PDB file of C-alpha atoms in Angstrom:
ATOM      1  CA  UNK U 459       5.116  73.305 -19.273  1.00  0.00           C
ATOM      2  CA  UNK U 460       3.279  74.049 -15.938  1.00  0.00           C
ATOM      3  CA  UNK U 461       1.508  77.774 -15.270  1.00  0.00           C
ATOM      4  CA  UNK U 462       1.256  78.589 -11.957  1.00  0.00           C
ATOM      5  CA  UNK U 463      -2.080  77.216 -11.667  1.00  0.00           C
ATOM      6  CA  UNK U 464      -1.346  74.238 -12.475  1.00  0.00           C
ATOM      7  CA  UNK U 465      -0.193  73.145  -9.570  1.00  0.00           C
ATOM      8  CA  UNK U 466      -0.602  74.133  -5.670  1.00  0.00           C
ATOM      9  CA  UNK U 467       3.234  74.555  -5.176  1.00  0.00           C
ATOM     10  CA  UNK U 468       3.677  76.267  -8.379  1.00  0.00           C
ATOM     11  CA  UNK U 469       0.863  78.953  -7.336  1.00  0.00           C
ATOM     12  CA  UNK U 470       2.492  79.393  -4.065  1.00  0.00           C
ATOM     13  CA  UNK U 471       5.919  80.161  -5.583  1.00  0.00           C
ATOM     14  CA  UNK U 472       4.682  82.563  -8.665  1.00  0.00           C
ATOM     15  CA  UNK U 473       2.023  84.844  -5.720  1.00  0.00           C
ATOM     16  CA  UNK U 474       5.105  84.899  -3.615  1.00  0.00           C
ATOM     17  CA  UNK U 475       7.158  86.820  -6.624  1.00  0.00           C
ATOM     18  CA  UNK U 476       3.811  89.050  -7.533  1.00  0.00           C
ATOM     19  CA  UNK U 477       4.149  90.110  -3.599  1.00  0.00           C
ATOM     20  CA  UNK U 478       7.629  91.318  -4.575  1.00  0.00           C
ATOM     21  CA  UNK U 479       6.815  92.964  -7.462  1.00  0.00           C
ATOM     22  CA  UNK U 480       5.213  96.092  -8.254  1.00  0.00           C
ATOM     23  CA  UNK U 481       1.325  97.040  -6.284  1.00  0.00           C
ATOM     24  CA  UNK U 482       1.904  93.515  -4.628  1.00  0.00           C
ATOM     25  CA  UNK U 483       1.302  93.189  -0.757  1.00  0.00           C
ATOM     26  CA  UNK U 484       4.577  91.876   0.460  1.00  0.00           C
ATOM     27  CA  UNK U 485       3.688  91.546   4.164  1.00  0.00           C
ATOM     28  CA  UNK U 486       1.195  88.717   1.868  1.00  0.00           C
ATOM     29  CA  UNK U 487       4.275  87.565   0.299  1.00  0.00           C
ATOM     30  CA  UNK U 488       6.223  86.945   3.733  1.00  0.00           C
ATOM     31  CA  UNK U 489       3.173  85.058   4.921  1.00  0.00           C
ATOM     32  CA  UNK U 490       3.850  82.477   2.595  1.00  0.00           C
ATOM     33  CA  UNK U 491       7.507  81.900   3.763  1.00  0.00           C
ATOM     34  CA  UNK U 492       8.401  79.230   6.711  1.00  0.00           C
ATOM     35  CA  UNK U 493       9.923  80.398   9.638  1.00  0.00           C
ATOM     36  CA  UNK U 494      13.523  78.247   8.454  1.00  0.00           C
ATOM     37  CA  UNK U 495      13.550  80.738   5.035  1.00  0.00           C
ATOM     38  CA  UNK U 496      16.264  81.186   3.273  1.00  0.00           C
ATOM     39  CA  UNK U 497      17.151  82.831   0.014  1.00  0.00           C
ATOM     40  CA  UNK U 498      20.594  82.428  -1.839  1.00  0.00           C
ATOM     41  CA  UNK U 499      21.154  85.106  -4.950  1.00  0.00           C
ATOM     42  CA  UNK U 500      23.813  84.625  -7.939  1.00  0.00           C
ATOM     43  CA  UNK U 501      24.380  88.809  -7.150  1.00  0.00           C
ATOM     44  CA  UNK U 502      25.281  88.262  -3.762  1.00  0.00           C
ATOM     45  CA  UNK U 503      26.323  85.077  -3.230  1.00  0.00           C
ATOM     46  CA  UNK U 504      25.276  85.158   0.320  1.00  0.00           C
ATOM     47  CA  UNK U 505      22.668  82.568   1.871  1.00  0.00           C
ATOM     48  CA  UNK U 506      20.641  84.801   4.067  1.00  0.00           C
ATOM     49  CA  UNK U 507      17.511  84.141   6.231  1.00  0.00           C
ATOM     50  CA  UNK U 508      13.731  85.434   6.360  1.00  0.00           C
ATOM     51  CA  UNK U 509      14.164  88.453   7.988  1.00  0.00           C
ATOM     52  CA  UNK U 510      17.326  89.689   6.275  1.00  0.00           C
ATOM     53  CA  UNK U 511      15.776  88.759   2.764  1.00  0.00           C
ATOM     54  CA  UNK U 512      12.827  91.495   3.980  1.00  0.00           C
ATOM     55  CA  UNK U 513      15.632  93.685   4.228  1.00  0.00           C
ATOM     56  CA  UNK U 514      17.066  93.497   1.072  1.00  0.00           C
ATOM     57  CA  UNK U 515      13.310  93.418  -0.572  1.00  0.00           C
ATOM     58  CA  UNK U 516      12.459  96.474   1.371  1.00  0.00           C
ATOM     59  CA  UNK U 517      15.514  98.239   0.298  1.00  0.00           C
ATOM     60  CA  UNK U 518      15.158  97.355  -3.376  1.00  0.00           C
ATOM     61  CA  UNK U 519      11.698  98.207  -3.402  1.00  0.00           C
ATOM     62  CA  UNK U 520      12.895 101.672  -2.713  1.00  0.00           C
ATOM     63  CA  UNK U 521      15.339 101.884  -5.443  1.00  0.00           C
ATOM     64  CA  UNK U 522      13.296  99.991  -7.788  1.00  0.00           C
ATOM     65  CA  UNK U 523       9.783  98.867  -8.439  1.00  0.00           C
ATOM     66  CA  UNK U 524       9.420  95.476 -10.972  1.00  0.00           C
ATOM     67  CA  UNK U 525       7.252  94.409 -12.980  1.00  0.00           C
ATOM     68  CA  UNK U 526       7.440  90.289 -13.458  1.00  0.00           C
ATOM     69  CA  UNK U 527       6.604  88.642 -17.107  1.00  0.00           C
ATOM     70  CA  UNK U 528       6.372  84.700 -16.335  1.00  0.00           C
ATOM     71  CA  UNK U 529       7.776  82.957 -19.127  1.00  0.00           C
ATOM     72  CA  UNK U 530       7.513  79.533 -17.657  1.00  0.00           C
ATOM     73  CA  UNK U 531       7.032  77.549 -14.915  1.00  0.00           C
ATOM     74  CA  UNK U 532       8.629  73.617 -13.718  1.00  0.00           C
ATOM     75  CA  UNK U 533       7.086  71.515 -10.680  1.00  0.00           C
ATOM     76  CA  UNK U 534       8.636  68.312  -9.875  1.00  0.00           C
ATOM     77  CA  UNK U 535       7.209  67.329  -6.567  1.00  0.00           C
ATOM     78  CA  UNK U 536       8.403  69.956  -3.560  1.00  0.00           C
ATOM     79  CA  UNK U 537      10.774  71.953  -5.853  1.00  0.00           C
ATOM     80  CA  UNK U 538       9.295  74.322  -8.358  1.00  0.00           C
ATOM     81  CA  UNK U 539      11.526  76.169 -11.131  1.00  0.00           C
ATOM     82  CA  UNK U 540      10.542  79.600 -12.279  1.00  0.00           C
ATOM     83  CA  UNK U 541      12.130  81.466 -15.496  1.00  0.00           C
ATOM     84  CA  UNK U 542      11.059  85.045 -15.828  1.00  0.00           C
ATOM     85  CA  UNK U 543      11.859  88.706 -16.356  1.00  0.00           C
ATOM     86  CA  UNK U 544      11.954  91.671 -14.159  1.00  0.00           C
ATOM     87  CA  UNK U 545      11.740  95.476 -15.437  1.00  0.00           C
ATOM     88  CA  UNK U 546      10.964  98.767 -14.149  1.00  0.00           C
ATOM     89  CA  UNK U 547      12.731 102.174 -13.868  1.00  0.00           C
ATOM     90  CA  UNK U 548      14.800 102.815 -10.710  1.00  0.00           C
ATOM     91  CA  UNK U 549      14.234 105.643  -8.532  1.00  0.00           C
ATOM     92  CA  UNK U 550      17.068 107.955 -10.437  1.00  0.00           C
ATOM     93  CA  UNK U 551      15.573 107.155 -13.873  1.00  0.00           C
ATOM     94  CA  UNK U 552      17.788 104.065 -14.538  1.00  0.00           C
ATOM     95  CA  UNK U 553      16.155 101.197 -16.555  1.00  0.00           C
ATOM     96  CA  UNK U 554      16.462  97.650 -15.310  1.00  0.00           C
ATOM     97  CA  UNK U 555      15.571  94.844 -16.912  1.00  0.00           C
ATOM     98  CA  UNK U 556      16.522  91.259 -16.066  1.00  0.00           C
ATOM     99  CA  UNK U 557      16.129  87.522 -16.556  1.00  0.00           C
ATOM    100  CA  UNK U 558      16.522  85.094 -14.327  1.00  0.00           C
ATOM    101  CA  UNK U 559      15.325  82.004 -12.854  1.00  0.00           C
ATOM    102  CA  UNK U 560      14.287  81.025  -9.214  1.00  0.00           C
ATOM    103  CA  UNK U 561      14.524  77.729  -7.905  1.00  0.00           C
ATOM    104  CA  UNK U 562      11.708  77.518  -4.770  1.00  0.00           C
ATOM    105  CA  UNK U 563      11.303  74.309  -2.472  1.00  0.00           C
ATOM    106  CA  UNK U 564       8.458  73.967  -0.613  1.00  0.00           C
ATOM    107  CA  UNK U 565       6.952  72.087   2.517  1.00  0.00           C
ATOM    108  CA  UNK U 566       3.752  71.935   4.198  1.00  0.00           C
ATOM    109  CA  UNK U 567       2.370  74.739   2.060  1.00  0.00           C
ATOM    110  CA  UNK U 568       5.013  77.321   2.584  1.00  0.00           C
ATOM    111  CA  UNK U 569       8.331  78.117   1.018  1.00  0.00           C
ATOM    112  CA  UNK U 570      11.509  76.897   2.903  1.00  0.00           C
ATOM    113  CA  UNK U 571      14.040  78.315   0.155  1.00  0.00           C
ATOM    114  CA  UNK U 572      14.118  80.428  -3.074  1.00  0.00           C
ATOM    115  CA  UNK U 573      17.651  80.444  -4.666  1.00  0.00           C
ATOM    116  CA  UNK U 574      17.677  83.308  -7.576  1.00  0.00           C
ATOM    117  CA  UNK U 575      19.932  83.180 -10.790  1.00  0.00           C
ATOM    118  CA  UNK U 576      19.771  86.412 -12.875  1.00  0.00           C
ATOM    119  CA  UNK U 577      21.890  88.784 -14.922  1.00  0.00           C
ATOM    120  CA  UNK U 578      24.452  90.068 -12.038  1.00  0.00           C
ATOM    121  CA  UNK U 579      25.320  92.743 -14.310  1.00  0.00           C
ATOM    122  CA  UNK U 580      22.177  94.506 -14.359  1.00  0.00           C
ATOM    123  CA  UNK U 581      22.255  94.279 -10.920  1.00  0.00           C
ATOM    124  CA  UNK U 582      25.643  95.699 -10.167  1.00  0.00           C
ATOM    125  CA  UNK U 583      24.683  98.677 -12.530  1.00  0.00           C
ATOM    126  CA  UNK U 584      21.608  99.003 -10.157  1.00  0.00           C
ATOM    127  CA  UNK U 585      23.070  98.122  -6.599  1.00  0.00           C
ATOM    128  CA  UNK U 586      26.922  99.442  -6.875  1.00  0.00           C
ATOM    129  CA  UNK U 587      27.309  99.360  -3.197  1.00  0.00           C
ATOM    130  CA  UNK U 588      26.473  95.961  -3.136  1.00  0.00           C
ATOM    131  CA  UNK U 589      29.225  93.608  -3.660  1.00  0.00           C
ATOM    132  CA  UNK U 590      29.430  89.424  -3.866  1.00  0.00           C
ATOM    133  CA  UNK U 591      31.717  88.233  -0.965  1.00  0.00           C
ATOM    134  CA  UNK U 592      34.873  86.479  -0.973  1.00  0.00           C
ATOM    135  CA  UNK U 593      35.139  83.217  -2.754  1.00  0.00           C
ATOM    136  CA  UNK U 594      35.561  81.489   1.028  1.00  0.00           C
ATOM    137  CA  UNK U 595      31.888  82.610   1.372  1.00  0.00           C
ATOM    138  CA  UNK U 596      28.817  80.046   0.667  1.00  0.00           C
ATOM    139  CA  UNK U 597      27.714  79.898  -2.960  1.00  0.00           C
TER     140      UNK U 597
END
């Protein structure tokens, strides 16, 4: 097993999800992205790009703040596999609490793509509005 200190890429992948999380700087975080970002989520099923993902993190950080727990960490070359869990109480008292893994690629020292696996329940009981789009969409 790899920590995130193990290796360059894996570093860059794990401080890019402690910018997301809870006291982290995320305007840090987005510094670490390429300008070609994108982000794919199980929840959502949508492939979106860099500035929509700030959306969605910006929105989520208002109905949620998370605390991360790293429970491992995979680096094969460019691609970098993290497993973890997310927790923390949502703005109207719900708790969350998640698994999930994140599959980052990197390049030149920034991240080109994160694709993010977790418990879609949780989410939905979180995020009701938000809904995953017809099967015709991306996945």
């Amino acid at each position: 097993m790899v920590t995130p200190f193990d290796a360059p890429h894996a570093e860059l992948a794990w401080m890019f999800l402690q910018c997301l999380s809870q006291g982290g700087d995320v305007d840090e975080g987005f510094s670490l992205l390429s300008d070609d970002f994108t982000y794919w989520s199980l929840y959502t099923c949508l492939c979106v790009d860099r500035d929509n993902f700030r959306r969605a993190v910006d929105q989520r950080k208002r109905a949620v703040e998370i605390e991360i727990d790293l429970l491992r960490c995979i680096n094969e070359g460019d691609t970098v596999v993290v497993e973890a869990h997310s927790e923390g109480t949502a703005a109207n008292g719900k708790h969350y609490s998640s698994p999930f893994i994140c599959v980052f690629e990197t390049r030149d020292g920034l991240i080109v793509s994160m694709r993010e696996y977790s418990d879609t329940r949780s989410a939905a009981e979180l995020f009701p509005g938000w809904r995953a789009p017809a099967a015709t969409e991306e996945r």
